[in-house]
mmCIF file of C-alpha atoms in Angstrom:
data_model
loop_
_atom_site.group_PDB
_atom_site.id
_atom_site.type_symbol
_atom_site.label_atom_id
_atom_site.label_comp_id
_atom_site.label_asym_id
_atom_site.label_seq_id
_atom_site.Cartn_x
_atom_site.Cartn_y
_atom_site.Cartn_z
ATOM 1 C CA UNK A 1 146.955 103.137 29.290
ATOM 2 C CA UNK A 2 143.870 105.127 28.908
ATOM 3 C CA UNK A 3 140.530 103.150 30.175
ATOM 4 C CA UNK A 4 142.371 100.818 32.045
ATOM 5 C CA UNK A 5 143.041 100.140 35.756
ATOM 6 C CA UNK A 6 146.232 98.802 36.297
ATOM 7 C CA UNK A 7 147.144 97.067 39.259
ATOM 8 C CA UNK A 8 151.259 96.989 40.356
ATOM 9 C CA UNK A 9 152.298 94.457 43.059
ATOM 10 C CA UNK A 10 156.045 95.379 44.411
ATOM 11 C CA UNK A 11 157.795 92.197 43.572
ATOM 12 C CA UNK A 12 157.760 93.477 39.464
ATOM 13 C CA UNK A 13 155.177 90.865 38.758
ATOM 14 C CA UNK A 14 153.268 90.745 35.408
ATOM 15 C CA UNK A 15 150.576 93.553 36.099
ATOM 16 C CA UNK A 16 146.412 92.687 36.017
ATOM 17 C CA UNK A 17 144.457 94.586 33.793
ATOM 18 C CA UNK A 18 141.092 94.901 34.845
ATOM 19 C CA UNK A 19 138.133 96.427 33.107
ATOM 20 C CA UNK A 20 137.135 100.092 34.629
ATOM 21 C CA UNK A 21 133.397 100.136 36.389
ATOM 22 C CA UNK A 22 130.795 101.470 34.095
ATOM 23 C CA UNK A 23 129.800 105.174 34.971
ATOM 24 C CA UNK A 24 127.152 105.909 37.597
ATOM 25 C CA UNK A 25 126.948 102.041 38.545
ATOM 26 C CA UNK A 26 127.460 101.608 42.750
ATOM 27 C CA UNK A 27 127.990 98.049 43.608
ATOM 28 C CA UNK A 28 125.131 96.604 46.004
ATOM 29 C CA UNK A 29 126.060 96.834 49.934
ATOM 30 C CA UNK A 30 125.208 93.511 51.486
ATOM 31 C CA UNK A 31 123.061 93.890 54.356
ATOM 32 C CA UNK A 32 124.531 94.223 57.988
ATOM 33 C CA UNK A 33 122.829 90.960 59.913
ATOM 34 C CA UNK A 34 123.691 92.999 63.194
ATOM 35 C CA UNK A 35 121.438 95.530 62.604
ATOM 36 C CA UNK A 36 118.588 93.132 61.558
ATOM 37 C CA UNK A 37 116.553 93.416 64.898
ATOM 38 C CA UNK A 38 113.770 91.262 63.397
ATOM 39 C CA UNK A 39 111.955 89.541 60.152
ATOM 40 C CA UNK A 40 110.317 92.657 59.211
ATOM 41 C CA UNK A 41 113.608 93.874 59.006
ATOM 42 C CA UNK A 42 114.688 91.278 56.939
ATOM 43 C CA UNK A 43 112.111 92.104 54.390
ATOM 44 C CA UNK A 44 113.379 95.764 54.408
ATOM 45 C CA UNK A 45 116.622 94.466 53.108
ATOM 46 C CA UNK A 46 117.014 96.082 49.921
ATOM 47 C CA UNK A 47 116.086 99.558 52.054
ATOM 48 C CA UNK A 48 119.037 99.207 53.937
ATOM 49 C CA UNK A 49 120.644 98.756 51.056
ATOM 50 C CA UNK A 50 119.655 101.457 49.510
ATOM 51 C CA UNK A 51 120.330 103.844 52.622
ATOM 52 C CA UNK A 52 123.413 102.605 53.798
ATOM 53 C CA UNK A 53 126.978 103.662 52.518
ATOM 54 C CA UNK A 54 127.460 101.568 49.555
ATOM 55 C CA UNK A 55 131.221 100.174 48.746
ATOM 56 C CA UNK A 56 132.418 98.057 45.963
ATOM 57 C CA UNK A 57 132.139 94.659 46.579
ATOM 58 C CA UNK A 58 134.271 91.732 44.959
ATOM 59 C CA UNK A 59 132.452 88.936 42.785
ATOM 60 C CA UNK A 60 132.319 86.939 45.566
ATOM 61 C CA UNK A 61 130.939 89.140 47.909
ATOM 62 C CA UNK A 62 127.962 89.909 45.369
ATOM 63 C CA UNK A 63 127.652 86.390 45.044
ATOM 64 C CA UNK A 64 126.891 86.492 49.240
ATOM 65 C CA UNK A 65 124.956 89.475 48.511
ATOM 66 C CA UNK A 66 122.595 87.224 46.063
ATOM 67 C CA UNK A 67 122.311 83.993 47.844
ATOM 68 C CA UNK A 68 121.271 86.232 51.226
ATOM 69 C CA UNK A 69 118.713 88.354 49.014
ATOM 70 C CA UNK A 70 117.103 85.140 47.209
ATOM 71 C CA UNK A 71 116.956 83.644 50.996
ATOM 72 C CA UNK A 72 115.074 87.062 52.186
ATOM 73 C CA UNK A 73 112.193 86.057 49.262
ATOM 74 C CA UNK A 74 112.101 82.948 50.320
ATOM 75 C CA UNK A 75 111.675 83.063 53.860
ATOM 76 C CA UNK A 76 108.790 85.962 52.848
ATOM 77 C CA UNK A 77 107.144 83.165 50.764
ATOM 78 C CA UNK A 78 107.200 80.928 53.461
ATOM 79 C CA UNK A 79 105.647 83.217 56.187
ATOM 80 C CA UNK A 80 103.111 83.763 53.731
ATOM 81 C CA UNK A 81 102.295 80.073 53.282
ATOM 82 C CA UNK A 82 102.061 80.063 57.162
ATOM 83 C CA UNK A 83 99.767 82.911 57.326
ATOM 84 C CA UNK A 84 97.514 81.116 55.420
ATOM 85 C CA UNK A 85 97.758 77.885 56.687
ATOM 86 C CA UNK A 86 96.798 79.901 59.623
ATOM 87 C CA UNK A 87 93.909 81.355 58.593
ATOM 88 C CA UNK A 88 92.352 78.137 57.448
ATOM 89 C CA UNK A 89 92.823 75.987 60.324
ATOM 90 C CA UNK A 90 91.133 78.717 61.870
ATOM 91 C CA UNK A 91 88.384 79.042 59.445
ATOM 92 C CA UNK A 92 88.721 82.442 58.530
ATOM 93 C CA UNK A 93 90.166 82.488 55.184
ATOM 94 C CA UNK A 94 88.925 85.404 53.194
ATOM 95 C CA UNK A 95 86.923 85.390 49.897
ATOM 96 C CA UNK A 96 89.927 86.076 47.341
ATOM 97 C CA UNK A 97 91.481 83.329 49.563
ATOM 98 C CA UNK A 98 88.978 80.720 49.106
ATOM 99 C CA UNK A 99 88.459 81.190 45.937
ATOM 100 C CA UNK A 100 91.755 82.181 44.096
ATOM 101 C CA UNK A 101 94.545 81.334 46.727
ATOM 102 C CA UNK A 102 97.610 83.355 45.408
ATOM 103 C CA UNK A 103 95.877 86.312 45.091
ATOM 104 C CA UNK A 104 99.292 87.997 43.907
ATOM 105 C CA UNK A 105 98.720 86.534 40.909
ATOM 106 C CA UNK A 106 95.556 88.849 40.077
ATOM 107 C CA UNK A 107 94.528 92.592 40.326
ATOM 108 C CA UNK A 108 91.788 93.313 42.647
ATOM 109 C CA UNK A 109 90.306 94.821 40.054
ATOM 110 C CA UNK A 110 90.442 90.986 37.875
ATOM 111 C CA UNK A 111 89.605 89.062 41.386
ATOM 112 C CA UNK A 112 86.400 91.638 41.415
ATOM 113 C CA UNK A 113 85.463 90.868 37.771
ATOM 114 C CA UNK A 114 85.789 86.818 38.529
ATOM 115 C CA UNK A 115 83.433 87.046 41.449
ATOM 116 C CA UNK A 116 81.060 89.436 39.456
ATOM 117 C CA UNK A 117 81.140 86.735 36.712
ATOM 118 C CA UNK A 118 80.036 83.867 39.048
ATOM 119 C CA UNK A 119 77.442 85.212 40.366
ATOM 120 C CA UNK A 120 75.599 86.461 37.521
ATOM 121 C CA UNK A 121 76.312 83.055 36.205
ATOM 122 C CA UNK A 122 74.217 81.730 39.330
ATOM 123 C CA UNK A 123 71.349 83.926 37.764
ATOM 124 C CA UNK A 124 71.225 82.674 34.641
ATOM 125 C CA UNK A 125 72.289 79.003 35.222
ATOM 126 C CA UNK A 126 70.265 76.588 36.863
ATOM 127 C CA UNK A 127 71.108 77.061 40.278
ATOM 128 C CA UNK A 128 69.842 76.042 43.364
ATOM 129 C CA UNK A 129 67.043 79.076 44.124
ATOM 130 C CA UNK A 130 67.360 80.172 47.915
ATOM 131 C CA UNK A 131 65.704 82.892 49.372
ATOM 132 C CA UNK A 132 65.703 85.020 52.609
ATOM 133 C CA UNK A 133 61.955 86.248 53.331
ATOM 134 C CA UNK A 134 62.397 89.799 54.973
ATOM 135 C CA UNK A 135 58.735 89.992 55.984
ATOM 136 C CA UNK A 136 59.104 90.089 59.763
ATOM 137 C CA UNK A 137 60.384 93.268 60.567
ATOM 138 C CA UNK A 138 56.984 94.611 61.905
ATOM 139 C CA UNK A 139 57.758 91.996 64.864
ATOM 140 C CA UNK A 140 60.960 92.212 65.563
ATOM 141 C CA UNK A 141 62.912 95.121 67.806
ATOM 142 C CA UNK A 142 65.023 97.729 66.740
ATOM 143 C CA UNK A 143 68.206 95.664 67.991
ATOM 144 C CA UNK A 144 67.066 92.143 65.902
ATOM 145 C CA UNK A 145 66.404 94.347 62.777
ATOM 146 C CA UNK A 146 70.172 95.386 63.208
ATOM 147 C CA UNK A 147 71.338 91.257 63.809
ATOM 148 C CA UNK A 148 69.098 90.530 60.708
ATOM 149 C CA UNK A 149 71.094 92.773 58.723
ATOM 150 C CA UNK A 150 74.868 92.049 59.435
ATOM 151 C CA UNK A 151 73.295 88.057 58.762
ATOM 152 C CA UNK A 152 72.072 89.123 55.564
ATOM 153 C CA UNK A 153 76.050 90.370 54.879
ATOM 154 C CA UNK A 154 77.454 87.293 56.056
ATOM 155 C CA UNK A 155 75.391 85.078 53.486
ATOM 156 C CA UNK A 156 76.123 87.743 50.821
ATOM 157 C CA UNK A 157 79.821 87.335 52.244
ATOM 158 C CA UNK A 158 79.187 83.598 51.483
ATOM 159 C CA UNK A 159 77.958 83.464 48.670
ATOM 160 C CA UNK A 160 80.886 84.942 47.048
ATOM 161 C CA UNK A 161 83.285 83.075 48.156
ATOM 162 C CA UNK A 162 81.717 79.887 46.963
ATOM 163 C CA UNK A 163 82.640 77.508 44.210
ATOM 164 C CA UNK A 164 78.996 77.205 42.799
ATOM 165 C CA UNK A 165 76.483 80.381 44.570
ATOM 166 C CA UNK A 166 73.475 80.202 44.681
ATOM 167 C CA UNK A 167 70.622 81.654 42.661
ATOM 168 C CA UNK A 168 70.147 84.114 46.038
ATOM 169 C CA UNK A 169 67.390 85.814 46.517
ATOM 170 C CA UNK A 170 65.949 88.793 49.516
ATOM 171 C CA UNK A 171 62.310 89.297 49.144
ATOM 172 C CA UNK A 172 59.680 90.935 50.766
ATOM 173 C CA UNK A 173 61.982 93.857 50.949
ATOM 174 C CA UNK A 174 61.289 97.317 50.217
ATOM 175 C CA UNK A 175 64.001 99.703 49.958
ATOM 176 C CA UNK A 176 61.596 102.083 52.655
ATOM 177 C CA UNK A 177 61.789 99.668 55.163
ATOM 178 C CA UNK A 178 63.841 99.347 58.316
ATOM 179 C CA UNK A 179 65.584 96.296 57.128
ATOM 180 C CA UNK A 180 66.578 97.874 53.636
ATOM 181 C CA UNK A 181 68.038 100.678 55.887
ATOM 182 C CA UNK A 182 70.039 99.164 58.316
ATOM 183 C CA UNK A 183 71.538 96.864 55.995
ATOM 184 C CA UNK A 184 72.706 99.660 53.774
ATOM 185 C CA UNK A 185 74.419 101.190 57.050
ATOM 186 C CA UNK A 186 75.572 97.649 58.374
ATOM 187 C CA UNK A 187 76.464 96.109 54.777
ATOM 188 C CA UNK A 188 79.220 98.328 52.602
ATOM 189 C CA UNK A 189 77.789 98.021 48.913
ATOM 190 C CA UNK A 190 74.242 96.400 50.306
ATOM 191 C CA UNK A 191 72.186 98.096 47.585
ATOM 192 C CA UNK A 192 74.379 96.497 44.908
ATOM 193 C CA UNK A 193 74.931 93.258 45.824
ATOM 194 C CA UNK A 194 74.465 90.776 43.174
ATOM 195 C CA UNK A 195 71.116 89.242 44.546
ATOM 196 C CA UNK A 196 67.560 89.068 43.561
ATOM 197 C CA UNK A 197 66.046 91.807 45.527
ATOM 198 C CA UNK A 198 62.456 92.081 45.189
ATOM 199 C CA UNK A 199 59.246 93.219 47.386
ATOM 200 C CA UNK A 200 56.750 90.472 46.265
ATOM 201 C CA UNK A 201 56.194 87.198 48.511
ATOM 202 C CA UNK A 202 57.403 83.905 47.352
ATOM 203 C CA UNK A 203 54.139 83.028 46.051
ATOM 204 C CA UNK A 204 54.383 86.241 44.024
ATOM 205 C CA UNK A 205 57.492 84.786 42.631
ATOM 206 C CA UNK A 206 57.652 81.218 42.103
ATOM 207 C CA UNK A 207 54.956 78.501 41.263
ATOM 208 C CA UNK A 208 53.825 77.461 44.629
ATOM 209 C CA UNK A 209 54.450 73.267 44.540
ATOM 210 C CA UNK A 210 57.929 74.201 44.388
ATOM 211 C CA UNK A 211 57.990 75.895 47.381
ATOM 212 C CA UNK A 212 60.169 74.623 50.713
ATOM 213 C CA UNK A 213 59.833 76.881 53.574
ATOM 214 C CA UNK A 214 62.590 76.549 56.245
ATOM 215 C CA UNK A 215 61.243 76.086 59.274
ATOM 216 C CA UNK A 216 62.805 74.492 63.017
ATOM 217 C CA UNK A 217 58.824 73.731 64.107
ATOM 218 C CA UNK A 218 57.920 72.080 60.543
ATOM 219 C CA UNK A 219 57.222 68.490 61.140
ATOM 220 C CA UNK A 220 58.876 67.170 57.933
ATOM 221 C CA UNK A 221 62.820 66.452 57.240
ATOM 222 C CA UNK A 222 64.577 68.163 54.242
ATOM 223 C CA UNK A 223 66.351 64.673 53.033
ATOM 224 C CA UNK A 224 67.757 66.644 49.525
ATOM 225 C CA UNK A 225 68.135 69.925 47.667
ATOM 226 C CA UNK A 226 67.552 70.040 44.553
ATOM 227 C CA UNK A 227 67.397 72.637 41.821
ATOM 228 C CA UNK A 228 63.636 72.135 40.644
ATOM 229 C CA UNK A 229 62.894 73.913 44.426
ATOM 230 C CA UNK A 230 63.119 76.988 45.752
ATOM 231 C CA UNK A 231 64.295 77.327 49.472
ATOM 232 C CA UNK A 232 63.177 80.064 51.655
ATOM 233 C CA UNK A 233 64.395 80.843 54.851
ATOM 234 C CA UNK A 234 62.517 83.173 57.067
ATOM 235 C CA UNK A 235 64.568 86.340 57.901
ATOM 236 C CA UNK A 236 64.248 85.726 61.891
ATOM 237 C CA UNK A 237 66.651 86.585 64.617
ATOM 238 C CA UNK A 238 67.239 84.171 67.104
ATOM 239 C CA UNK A 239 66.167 86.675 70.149
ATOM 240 C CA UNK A 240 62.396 86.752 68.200
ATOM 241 C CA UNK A 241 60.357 85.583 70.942
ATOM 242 C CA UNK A 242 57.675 84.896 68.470
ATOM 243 C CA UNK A 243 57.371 80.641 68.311
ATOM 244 C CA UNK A 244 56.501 79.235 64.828
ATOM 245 C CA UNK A 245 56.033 82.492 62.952
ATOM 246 C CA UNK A 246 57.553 80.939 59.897
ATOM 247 C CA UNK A 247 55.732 77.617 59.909
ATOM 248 C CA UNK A 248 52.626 79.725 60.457
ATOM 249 C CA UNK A 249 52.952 81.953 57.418
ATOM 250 C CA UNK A 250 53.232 78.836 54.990
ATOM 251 C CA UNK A 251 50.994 76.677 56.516
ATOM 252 C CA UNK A 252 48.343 79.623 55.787
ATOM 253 C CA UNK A 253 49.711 80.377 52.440
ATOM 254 C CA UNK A 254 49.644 76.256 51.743
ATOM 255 C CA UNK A 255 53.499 75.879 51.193
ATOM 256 C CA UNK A 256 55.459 73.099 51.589
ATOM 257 C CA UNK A 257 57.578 73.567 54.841
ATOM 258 C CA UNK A 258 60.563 71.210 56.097
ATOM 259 C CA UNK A 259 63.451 71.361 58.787
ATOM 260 C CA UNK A 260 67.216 70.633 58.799
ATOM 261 C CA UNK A 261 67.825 67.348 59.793
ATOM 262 C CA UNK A 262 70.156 68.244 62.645
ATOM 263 C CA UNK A 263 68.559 65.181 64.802
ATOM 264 C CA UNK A 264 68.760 63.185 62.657
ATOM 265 C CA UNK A 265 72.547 63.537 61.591
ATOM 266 C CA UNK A 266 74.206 65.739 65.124
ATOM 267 C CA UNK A 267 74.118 63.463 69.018
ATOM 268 C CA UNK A 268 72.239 65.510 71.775
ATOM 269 C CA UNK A 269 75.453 66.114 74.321
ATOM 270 C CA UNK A 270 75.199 64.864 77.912
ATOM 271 C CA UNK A 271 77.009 68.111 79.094
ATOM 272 C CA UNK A 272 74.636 69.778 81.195
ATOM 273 C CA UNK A 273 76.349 73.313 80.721
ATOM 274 C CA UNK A 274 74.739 73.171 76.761
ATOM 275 C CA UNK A 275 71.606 74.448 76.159
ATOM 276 C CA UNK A 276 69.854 72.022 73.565
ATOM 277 C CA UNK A 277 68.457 74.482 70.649
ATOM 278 C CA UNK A 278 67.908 73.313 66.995
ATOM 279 C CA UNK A 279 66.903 77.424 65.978
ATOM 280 C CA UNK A 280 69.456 78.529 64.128
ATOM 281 C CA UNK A 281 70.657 82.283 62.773
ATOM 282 C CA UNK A 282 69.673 83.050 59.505
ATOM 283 C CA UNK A 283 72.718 82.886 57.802
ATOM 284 C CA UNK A 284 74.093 79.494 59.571
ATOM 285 C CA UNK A 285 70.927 77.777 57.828
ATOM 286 C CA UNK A 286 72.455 79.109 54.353
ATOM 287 C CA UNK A 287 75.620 77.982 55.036
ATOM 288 C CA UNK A 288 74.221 74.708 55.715
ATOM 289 C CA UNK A 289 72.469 74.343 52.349
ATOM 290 C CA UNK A 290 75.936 75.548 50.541
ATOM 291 C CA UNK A 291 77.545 72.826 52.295
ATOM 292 C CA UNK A 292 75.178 70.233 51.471
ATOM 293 C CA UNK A 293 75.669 71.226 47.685
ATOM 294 C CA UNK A 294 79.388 70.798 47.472
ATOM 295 C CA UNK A 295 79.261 67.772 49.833
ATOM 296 C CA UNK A 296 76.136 66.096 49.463
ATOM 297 C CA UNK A 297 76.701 64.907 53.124
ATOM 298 C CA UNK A 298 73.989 66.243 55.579
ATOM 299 C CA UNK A 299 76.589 65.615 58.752
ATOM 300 C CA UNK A 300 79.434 67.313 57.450
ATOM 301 C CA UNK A 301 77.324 70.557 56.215
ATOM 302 C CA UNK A 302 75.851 70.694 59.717
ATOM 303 C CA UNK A 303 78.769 70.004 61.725
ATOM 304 C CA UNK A 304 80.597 72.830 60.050
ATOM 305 C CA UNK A 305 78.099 75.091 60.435
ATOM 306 C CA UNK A 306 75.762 74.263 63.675
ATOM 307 C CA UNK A 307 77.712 76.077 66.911
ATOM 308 C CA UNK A 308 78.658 73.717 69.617
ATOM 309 C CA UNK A 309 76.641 75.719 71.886
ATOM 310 C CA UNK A 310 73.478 74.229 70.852
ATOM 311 C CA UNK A 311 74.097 71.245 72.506
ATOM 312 C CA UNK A 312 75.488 68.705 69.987
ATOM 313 C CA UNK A 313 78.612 66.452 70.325
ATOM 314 C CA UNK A 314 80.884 67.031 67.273
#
């Protein structure tokens, strides 16, 4: 009979009539576990598949075939869980990560436009004004111009992958100085980050009583932070051999200065192979204040953020 396979057993039996395979459909070959060396070869299932000598397989051999190709996505799903897990208990879970998680689930062009979004939000919103004051790069050498600029990066860096950025700032920078320059060559995309980048001073910029200048030599303790202030860290390295150039400047300029509360909150540890040190880079103090934002708890920010190598027990 014409479009029919028909199967004869020798015992005169009733014969089966099975339908005949569509044209140009090949059955799927399952994959040979043997030749699986390892779990990136289990990923590259379906290319074996695909290479291999296909045969036609029986329903329940494509039902195998399924069950081991849903248990290939699975076990990819779960490495990438792992991965993750990973990355946080290490603390280096990237910015998409932090802020989006499954990042599968959105373009990079979409994850770019959601980051973009925040942090002009930051500028128009009332948030918490902090600034980095570049002014200090007549004092400081070649190779601390260089550190200054990969920290300016890393609080860019953090920024972004926060939850509520800050209203950030960089002033006292001109695009001719050596600072500008470097952190163009240090920073991919410096000269468009999503900052407030100006060359006036902070007295140029905001109303002077609301004025905190950062400083580890200022004799007061920065209990809160609040959004009627602006913060302003000095852009310092911690190799400047230069003592209390920061508190200088705004004691001159009459500004309001204050100093993490690190001992007040963090123990002084007995281990004499610490050095004890409450100077801190530029960009750990702006992590800090991020902290203290989301958590409102001055401990927690600083333990997170203060190296044990300063000298404090965590």
């Amino acid at each position: 009979m014409e479009g029919l396979n028909i199967c004869v057993e020798n015992n005169n039996s009733t014969p089966e009539v099975y339908p005949p395979e569509p044209e140009g459909v090949i059955a799927e070959q399952p994959v040979d576990m043997r030749k699986v060396k390892d779990e990136k070869e289990l990923d590259s299932g379906i290319d074996i598949l695909q290479t291999e000598n296909v045969t036609k397989l029986s329903k329940n051999q494509m039902r195998k075939q399924r069950r081991h190709m849903a248990i290939l996505a699975i076990r990819k799903e779960k490495r990438k869980d792992e991965k993750l897990k990973r990355k946080e208990n290490k603390g280096i879970l990237n910015k998409t990560d932090l802020l989006y998680g499954d990042t599968n689930k959105l373009s990079k062009k979409e994850i770019k436009e959601k980051i973009k979004k925040k942090l002009i939000q930051a500028q128009n919103i009332s948030s918490v004004k902090i600034c980095v004051d570049l002014q200090y790069g007549n004092i400081m050498s070649d190779k601390e111009k260089t550190r200054l600029a990969l920290q300016l990066g890393r609080i860019y860096g953090s920024n972004r992958a926060s939850e509520n950025p800050a209203h950030l700032y960089f002033i006292n920078l001109s695009e001719n100085s050596d600072i500008f320059k470097k952190a163009c060559e240090k920073c991919e995309g410096f000269d468009h980050y999503i900052v407030e980048r100006s060359h006036q001073s902070a007295i140029e910029l905001f109303p002077q009583g609301n004025i905190v200048y950062l400083s580890p030599d200022s004799p007061n303790v920065l209990k809160e932070v609040n959004k009627s202030n602006v913060y302003i860290i000095g852009g310092l390295v911690d190799e400047t051999v230069n003592k209390h150039q920061s508190l200088t400047y705004a004691t001159n300029v009459s500004i309001k200065t204050a100093r993490l509360p690190i001992k007040e909150f963090l123990e002084k540890s007995n281990n004499d192979s610490h050095t004890f040190s409450t100077v801190l880079s530029v960009n750990q103090v702006f992590d800090i204040l991020l902290s203290f934002l989301q958590c409102k708890d001055w401990k927690q920010a600083l333990q997170k953020h203060v190296p044990q190598r300063k000298g404090f027990v965590f």
